[in-house]
Coordinates of C-alpha atoms in Angstrom, one line a residue:
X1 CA 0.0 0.0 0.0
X2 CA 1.3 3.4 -0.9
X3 CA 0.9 5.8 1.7
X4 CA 0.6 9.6 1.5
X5 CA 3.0 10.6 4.7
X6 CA 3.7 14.3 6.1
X7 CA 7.4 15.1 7.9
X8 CA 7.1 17.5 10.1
X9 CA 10.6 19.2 10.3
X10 CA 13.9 19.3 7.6
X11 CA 16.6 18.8 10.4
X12 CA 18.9 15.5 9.3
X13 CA 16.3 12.8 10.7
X14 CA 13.6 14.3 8.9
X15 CA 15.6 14.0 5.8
X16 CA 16.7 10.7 6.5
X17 CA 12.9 9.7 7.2
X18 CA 12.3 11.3 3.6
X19 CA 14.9 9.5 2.3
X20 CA 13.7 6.1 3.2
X21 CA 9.8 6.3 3.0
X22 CA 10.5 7.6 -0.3
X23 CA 12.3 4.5 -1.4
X24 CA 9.6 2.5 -0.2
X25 CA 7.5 4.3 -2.4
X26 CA 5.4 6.4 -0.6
X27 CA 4.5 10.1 -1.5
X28 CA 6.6 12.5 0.8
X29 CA 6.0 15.8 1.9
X30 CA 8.5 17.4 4.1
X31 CA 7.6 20.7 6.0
X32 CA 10.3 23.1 7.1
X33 CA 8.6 26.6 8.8
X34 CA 11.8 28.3 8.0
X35 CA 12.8 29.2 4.6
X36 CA 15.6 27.3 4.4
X37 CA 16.0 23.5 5.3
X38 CA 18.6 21.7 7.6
X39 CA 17.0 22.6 10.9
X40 CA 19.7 23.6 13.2
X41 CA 21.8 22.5 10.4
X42 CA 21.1 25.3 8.3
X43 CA 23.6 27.6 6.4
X44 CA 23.6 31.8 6.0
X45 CA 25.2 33.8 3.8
X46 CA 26.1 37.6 4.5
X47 CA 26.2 40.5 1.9
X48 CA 29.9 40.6 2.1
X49 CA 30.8 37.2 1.6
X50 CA 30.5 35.2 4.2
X51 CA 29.0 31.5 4.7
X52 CA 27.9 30.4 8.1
X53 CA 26.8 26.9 9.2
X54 CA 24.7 27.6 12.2
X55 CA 24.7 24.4 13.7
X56 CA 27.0 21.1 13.6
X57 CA 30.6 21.2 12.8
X58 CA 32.3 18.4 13.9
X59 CA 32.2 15.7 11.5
X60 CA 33.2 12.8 13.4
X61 CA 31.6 8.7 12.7
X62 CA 32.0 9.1 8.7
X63 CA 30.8 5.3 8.5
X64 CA 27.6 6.5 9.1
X65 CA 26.9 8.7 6.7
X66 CA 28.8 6.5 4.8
X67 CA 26.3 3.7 5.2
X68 CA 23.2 6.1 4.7
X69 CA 24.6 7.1 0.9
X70 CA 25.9 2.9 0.6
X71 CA 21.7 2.9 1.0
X72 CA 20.8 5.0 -1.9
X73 CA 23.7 2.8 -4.3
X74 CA 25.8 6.4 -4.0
X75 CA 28.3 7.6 -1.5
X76 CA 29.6 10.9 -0.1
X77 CA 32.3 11.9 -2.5
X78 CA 29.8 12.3 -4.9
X79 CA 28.3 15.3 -3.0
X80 CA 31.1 16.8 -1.6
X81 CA 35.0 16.6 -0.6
X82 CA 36.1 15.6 2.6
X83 CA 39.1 16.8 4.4
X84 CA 40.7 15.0 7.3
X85 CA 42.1 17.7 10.1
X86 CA 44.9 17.7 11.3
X87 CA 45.2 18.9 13.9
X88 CA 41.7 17.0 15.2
X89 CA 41.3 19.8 17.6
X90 CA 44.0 22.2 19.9
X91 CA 42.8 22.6 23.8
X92 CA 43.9 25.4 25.1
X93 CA 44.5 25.2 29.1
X94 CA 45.8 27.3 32.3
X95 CA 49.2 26.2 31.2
X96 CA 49.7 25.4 27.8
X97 CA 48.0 24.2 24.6
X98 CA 47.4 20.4 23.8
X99 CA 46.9 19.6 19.9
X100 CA 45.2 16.1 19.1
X101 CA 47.4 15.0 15.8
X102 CA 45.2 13.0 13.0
X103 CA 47.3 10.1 13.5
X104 CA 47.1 7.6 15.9
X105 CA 50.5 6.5 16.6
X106 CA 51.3 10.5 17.0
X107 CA 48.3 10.6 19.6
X108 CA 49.9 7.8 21.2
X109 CA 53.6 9.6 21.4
X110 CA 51.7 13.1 23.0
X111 CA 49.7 10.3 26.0
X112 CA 52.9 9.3 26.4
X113 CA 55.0 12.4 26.7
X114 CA 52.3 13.5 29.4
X115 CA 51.9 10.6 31.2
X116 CA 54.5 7.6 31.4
X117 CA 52.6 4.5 29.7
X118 CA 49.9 6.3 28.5
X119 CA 50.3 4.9 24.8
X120 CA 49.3 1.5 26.6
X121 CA 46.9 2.4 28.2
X122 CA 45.5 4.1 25.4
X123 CA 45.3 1.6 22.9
X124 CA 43.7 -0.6 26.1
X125 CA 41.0 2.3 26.3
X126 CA 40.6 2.4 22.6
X127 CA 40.2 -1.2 22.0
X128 CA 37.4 -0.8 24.6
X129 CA 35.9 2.2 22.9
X130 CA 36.2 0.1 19.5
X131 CA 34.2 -3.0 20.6
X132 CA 31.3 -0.8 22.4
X133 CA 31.3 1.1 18.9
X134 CA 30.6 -1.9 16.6
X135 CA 28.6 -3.7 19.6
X136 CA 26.3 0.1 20.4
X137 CA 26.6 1.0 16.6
X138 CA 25.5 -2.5 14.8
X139 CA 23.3 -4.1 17.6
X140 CA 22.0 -1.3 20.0
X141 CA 21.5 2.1 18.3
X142 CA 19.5 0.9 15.4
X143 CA 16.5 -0.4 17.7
X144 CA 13.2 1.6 17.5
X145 CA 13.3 1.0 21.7
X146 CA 9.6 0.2 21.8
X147 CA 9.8 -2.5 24.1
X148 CA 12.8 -3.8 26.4
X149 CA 12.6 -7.2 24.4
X150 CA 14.1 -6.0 21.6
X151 CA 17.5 -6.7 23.3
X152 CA 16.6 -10.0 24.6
X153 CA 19.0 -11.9 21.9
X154 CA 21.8 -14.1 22.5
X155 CA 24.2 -12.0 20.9
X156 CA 23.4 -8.8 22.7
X157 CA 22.8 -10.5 25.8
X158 CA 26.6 -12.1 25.5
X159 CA 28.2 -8.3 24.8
X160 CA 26.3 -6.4 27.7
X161 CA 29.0 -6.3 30.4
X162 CA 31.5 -4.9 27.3
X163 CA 28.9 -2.1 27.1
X164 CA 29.9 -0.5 31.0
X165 CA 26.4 1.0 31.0
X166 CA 26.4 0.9 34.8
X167 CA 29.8 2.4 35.5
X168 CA 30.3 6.1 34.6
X169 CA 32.1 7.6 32.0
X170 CA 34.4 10.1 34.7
X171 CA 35.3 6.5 36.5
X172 CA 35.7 4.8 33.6
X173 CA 38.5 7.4 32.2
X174 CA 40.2 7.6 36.0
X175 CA 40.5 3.7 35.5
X176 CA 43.4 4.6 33.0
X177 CA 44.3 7.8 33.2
X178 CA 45.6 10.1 35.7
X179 CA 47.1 13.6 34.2
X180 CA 44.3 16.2 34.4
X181 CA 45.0 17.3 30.6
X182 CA 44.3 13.5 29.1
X183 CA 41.5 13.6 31.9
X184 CA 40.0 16.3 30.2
X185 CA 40.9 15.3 26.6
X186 CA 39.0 12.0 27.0
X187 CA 36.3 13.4 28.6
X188 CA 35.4 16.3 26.2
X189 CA 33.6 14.3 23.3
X190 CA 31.0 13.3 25.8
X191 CA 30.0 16.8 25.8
X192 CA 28.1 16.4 22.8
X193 CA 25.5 14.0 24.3
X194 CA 24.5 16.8 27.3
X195 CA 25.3 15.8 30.6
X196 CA 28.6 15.5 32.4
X197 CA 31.3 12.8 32.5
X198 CA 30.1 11.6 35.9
X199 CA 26.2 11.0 34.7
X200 CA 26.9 9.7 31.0
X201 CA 27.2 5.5 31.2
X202 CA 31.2 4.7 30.4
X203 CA 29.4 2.7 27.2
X204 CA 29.9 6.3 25.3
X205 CA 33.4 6.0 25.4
X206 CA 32.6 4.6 21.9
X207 CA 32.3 8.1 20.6
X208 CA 36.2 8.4 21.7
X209 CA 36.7 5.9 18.8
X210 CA 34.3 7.6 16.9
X211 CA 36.0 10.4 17.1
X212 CA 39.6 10.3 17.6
X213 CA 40.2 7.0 16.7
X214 CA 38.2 7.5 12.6
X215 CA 38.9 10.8 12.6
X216 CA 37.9 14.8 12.5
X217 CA 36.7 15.7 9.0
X218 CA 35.4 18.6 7.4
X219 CA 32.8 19.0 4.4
X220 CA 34.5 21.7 1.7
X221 CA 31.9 24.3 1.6
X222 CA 30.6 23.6 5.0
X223 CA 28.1 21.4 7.3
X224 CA 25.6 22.5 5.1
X225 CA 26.8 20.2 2.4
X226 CA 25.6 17.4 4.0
X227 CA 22.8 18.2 4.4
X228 CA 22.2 19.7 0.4
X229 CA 23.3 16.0 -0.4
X230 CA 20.6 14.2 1.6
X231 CA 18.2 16.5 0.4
X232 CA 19.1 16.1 -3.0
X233 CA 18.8 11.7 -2.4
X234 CA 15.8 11.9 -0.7
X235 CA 14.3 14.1 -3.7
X236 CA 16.0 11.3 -6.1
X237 CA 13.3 8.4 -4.5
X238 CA 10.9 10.9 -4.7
X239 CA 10.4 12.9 -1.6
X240 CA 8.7 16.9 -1.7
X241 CA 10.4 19.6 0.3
X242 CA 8.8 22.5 1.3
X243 CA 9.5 26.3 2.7
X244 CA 8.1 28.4 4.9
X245 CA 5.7 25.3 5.3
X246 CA 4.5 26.1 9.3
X247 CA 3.1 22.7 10.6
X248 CA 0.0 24.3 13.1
X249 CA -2.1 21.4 13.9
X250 CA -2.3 17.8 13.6
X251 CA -5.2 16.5 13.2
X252 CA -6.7 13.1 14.5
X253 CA -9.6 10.9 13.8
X254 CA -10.7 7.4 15.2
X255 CA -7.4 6.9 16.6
X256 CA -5.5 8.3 13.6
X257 CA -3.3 11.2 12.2
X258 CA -5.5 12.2 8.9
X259 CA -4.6 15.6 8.2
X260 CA -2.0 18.3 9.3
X261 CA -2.6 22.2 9.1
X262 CA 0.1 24.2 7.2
X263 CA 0.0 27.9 6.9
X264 CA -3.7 27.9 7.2
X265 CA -5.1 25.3 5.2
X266 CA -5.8 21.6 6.1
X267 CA -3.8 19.0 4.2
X268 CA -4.8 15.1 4.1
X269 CA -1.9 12.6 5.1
X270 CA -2.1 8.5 5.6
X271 CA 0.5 9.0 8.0
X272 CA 2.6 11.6 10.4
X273 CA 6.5 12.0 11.3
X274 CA 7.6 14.3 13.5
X275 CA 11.1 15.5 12.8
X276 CA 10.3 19.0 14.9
X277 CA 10.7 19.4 18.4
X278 CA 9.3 16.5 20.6
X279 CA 7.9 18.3 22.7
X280 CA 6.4 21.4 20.6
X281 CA 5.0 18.4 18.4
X282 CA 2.5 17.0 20.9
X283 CA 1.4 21.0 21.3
X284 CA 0.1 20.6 17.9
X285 CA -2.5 17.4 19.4
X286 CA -5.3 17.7 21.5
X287 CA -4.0 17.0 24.9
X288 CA -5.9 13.9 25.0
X289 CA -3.5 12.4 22.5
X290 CA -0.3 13.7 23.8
X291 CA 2.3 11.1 24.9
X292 CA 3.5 13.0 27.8
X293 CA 2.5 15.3 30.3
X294 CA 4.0 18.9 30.8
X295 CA 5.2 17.5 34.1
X296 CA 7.2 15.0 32.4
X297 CA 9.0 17.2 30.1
X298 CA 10.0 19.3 33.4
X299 CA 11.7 16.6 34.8
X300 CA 13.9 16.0 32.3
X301 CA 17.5 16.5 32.3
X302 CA 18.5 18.4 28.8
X303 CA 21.4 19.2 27.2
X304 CA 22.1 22.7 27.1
X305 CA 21.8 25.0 24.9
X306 CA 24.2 27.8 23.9
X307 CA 25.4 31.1 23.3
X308 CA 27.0 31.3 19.7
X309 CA 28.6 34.4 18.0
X310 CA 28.9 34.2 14.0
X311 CA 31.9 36.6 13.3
X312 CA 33.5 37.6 10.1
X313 CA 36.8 39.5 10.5
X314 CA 37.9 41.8 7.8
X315 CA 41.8 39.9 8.3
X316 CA 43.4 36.8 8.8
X317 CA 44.0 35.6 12.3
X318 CA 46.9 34.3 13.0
X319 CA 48.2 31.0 15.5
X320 CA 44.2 29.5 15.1
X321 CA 43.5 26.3 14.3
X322 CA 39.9 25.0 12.7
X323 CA 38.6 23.7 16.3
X324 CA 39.7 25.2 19.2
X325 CA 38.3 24.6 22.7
X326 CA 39.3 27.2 25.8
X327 CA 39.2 25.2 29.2
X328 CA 41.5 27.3 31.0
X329 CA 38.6 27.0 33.4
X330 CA 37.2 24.2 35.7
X331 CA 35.2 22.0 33.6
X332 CA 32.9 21.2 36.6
X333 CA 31.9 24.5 37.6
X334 CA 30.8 25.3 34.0
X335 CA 28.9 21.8 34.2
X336 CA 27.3 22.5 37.7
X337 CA 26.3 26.1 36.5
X338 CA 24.5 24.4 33.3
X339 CA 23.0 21.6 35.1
X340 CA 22.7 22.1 38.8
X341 CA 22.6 26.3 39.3
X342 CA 21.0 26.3 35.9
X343 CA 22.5 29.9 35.7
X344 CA 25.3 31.6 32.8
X345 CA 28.3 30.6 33.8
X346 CA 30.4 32.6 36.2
X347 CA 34.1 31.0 34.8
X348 CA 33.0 29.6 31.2
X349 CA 34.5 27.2 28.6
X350 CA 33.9 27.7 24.8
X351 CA 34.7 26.7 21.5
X352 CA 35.9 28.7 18.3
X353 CA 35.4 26.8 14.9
X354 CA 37.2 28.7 12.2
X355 CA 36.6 26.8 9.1
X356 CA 38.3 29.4 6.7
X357 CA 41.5 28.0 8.3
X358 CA 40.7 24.9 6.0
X359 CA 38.1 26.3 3.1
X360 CA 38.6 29.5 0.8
X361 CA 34.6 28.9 0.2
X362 CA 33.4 30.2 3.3
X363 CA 34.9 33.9 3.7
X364 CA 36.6 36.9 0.9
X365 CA 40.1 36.1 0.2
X366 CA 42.0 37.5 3.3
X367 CA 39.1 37.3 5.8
X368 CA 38.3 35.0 8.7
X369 CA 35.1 33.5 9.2
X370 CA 34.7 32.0 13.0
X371 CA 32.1 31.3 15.6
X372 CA 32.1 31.2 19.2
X373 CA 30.0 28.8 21.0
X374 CA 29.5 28.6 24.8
X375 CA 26.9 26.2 26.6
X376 CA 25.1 27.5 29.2
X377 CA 21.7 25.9 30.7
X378 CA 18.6 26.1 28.8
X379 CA 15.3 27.9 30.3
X380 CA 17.4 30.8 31.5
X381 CA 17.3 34.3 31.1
X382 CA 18.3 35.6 27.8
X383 CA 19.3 39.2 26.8
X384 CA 21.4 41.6 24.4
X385 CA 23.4 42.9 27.6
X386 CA 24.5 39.0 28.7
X387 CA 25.1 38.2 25.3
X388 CA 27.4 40.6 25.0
X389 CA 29.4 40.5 28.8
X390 CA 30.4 37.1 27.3
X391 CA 31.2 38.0 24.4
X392 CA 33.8 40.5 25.6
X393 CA 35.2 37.9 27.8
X394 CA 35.7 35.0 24.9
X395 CA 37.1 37.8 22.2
X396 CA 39.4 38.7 25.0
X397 CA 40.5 34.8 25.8
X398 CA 40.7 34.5 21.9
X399 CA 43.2 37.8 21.7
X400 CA 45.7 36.2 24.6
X401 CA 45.5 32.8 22.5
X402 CA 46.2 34.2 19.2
X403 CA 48.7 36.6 20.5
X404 CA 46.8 39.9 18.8
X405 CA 44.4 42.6 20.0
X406 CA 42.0 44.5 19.3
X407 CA 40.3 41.9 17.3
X408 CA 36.6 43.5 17.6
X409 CA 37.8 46.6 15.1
X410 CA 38.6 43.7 12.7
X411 CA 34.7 42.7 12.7
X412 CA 32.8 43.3 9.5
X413 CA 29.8 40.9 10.6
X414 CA 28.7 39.8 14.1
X415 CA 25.4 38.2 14.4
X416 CA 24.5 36.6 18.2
X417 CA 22.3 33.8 18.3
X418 CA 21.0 32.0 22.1
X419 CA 18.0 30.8 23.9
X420 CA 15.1 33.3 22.4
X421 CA 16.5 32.3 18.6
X422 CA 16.3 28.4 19.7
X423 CA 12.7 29.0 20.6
X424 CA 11.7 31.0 17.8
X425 CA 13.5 29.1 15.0
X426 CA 13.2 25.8 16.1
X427 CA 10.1 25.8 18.9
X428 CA 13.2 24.5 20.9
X429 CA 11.7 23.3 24.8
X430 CA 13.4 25.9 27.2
X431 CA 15.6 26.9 23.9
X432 CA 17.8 23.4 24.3
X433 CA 20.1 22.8 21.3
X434 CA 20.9 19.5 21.9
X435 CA 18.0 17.5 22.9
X436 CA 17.5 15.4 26.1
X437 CA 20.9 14.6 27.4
X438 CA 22.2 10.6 27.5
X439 CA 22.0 10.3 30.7
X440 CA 21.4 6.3 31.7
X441 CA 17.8 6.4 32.7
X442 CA 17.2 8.6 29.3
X443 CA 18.9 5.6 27.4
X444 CA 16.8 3.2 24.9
X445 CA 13.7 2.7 25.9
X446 CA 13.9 5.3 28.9
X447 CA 13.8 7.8 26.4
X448 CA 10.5 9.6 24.6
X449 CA 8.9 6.3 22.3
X450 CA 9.4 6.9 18.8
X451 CA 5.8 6.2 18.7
X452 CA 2.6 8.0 19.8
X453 CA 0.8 5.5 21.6
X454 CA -2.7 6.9 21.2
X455 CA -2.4 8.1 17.9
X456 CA -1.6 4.7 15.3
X457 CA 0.2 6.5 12.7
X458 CA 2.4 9.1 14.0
X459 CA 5.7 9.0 15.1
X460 CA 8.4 10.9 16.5
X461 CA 12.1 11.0 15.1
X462 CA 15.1 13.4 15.6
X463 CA 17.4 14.3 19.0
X464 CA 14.6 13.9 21.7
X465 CA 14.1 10.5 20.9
X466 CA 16.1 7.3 20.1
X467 CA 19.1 7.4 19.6
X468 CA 19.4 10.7 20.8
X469 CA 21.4 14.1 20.3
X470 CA 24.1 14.6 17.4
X471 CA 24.0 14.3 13.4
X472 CA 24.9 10.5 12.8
X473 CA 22.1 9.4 15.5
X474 CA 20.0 11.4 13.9
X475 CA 20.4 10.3 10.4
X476 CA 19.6 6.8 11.9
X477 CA 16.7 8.0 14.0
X478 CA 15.4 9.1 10.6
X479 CA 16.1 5.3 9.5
X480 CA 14.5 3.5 12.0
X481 CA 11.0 5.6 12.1
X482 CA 10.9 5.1 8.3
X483 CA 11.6 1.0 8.9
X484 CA 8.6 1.2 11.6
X485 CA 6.4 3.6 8.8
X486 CA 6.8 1.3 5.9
X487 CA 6.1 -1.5 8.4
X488 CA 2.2 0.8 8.9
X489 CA 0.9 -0.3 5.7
X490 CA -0.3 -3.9 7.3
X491 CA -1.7 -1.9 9.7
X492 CA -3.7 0.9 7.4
X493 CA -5.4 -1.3 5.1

């Protein structure tokens, strides 16, 4: 049965959806409220030549979008040219700076030069990290997480004590390591799944190997690029996009999702996916039909969200690598403040990304494009006069690591972007920009069901649900909802 089916929402697991329910040879429609689609992973361009990605930048797990173009019989050199950093990434701290090298046998020469037998005990931690990646990536992740029986097979049940899910991640690093700086090095990709080393299960040391271990890449021509070549495979099986499309109402009948309201008029659909925010979504249902209470979604834990500064500087800048994080501050103050205090940050951490260090594409010859990002907690106050206290101090950390000055008379675009803009742009709950955080009783089935369970045909996809926050789990998110869509039509009939 071919199904007419409405995506709510053109972030990457809305495209993905497309994608695949497409394929299956359903009629798509895809509805992005803003005029441009990528969600958070849109792109900008200025007047004066500059091109922004507003959202993701690190490009780390390239199997995976590797296996989503391997799906479509294509592949991602086709779309667009990747380059391998090196560099990964320079931390800057109190005392020094600490560059992560693209090769592994120079990673494992800086462990040891800090540490004496670190480069053992790193390829120890890494052989780790590589098992809970193929064991999380090939027989966890990929799980719609309706029910807990889903992982009650021999294989999974014979690789669950690999997984650590009941040790933390800040133990689990302290089990090998004891300089502060690897401390800290090993800890840091965690941050992209929204809670702190000591609440994140030690089985996400598997983004360790999906980071450091496959590498740092960058798309020439941006983050953006990724997303351009999704959209242009989902539109290859078939799949409609459309701008300025606002999603105001969902609409349900004996049990079912039969039409949504866009801009106004009512539109008939066979089925619903919701790529927008989870929690925004089930605004758009009578509350009789919602998944969750308002209670529920206030207790939580989310990742933060963040203040980001999109700067182009009218020269180059010099000693600036394309990722650089400043921790010259405590890392667990910053996290308390986010997650604890839930107030901005009274000694903060950031991160510059200067991709015009890499790609001519993305500034004028001779300029610097960069952006500051600093997490802070979500559902907090947000105004021009904080945005700009910070910004003062990260400029200022930015001059002393740079070795120049007076960097803001260099400025010849500065646009701020925080909590109010996650709200408005993206109907983001408490302006979050990472979705719920991975915290082990937010894990698999613990998290928001991919499925409404009053409502037979509509389902959620995207960071707030399974697998959770970041662009590869997203792009399978995407993947699985379209598996459990195309699975509807037995249902339907």
């Amino acid at each position: 049965m071919t199904m007419k089916i409405a995506i709510i929402g053109s972030g990457f697991s809305g495209i993905s959806a497309a994608a695949y329910t497409a394929s299956a040879g359903h009629e798509v429609h895809v509805f992005e409220k803003n005029s441009t689609m990528g969600g958070r992973a849109r792109q900008f361009k200025t007047s004066n030549g500059y091109v922004f990605d507003m959202g993701p930048s690190w490009y780390w797990m390239p199997d995976i979008f590797e296996e989503f173009f391997k799906d479509f019989d294509t592949a991602p050199d086709h779309f667009y040219k990747l380059v391998s950093l090196d560099p990964q990434f320079e931390m800057v701290f109190r005392d020094g700076i600490t560059a992560i090298p693209e090769k592994y046998d120079d990673m494992r020469r800086l462990f040891e030069n800090l540490e004496d037998g670190a480069a053992r005990k790193l390829d120890r931690f890494m052989e780790e990290a590589r098992i809970k990646y193929e064991i999380g990536m090939r027989e966890f992740i990929n799980k719609p997480c309706l029910s807990w029986t889903e992982f009650l097979s021999l294989k999974i049940a014979r690789n669950t004590l690999k997984l650590d899910l009941l040790t933390n991640f800040r133990n689990h690093v302290r089990r090998y390591f004891k300089n502060p700086k690897l401390i800290t090095l090993m800890e840091f990709p965690v941050l992209f799944l929204g809670a702190t080393p000591k609440d994140i299960p030690a089985m996400y040391s598997l983004m360790n190997y999906g980071g450091y271990k496959l590498g740092t890449w960058y798309p020439m021509g941006g983050f953006y690029r990724v997303c351009e070549a999704m959209i242009t495979v989902a539109g290859q099986q078939g799949a409609h996009f459309h701008v300025n499309a606002d999603v105001e109402k969902i609409h349900v009948v004996d049990d079912r999702a039969h039409a949504i309201t866009v801009n106004g008029k009512t539109l008939l659909f066979d089925a619903v996916i919701a790529g927008s925010d989870y929690h925004h979504t089930e605004t758009l249902l009578d509350e009789s039909y919602r998944n969750y209470s308002e209670d529920y979604w206030q207790k939580r834990i989310f990742a933060p969200s963040c203040l980001i500064y999109y700067l182009g500087f009218r020269t180059r800048i010099p000693n600036l690598k394309h990722h650089t994080l400043f921790f010259e501050n405590d890392f667990d103050v910053h996290a308390d403040e986010i997650y604890r205090d839930k107030k901005w940050p009274s000694k903060p951490l950031f991160y510059a990304c200067c991709p015009s260090q890499t790609d001519d594409e993305v500034a004028p010859e001779g300029h610097e494009n960069l952006f500051l990002l600093m997490p802070l907690a979500s559902g907090i106050e947000d105004h021009e006069e904080l945005r700009a206290t910070y910004f003062t101090e990260m400029i200022s950390r930015l001059e002393k690591h740079t070795g120049t000055s007076n960097l803001a008379e260099y400025i010849d675009y500065k646009k701020s972007y925080c909590i109010k803009d996650f709200i408005r742009d993206y109907n983001a709950y408490q302006g979050n920009a990472y979705g719920l955080a991975n915290t082990l009783n937010q894990t698999a089935v613990l998290k928001p069901s991919i499925k409404n369970r009053k409502v037979k045909n509509l389902y959620y996809t995207g960071q707030l649900t399974v697998p959770g926050p970041g662009v590869p789990p997203s792009i399978i998110s995407g993947k699985i909802v379209a598996k459990e869509i195309n699975q509807l039509k037995n249902i339907l009939v």
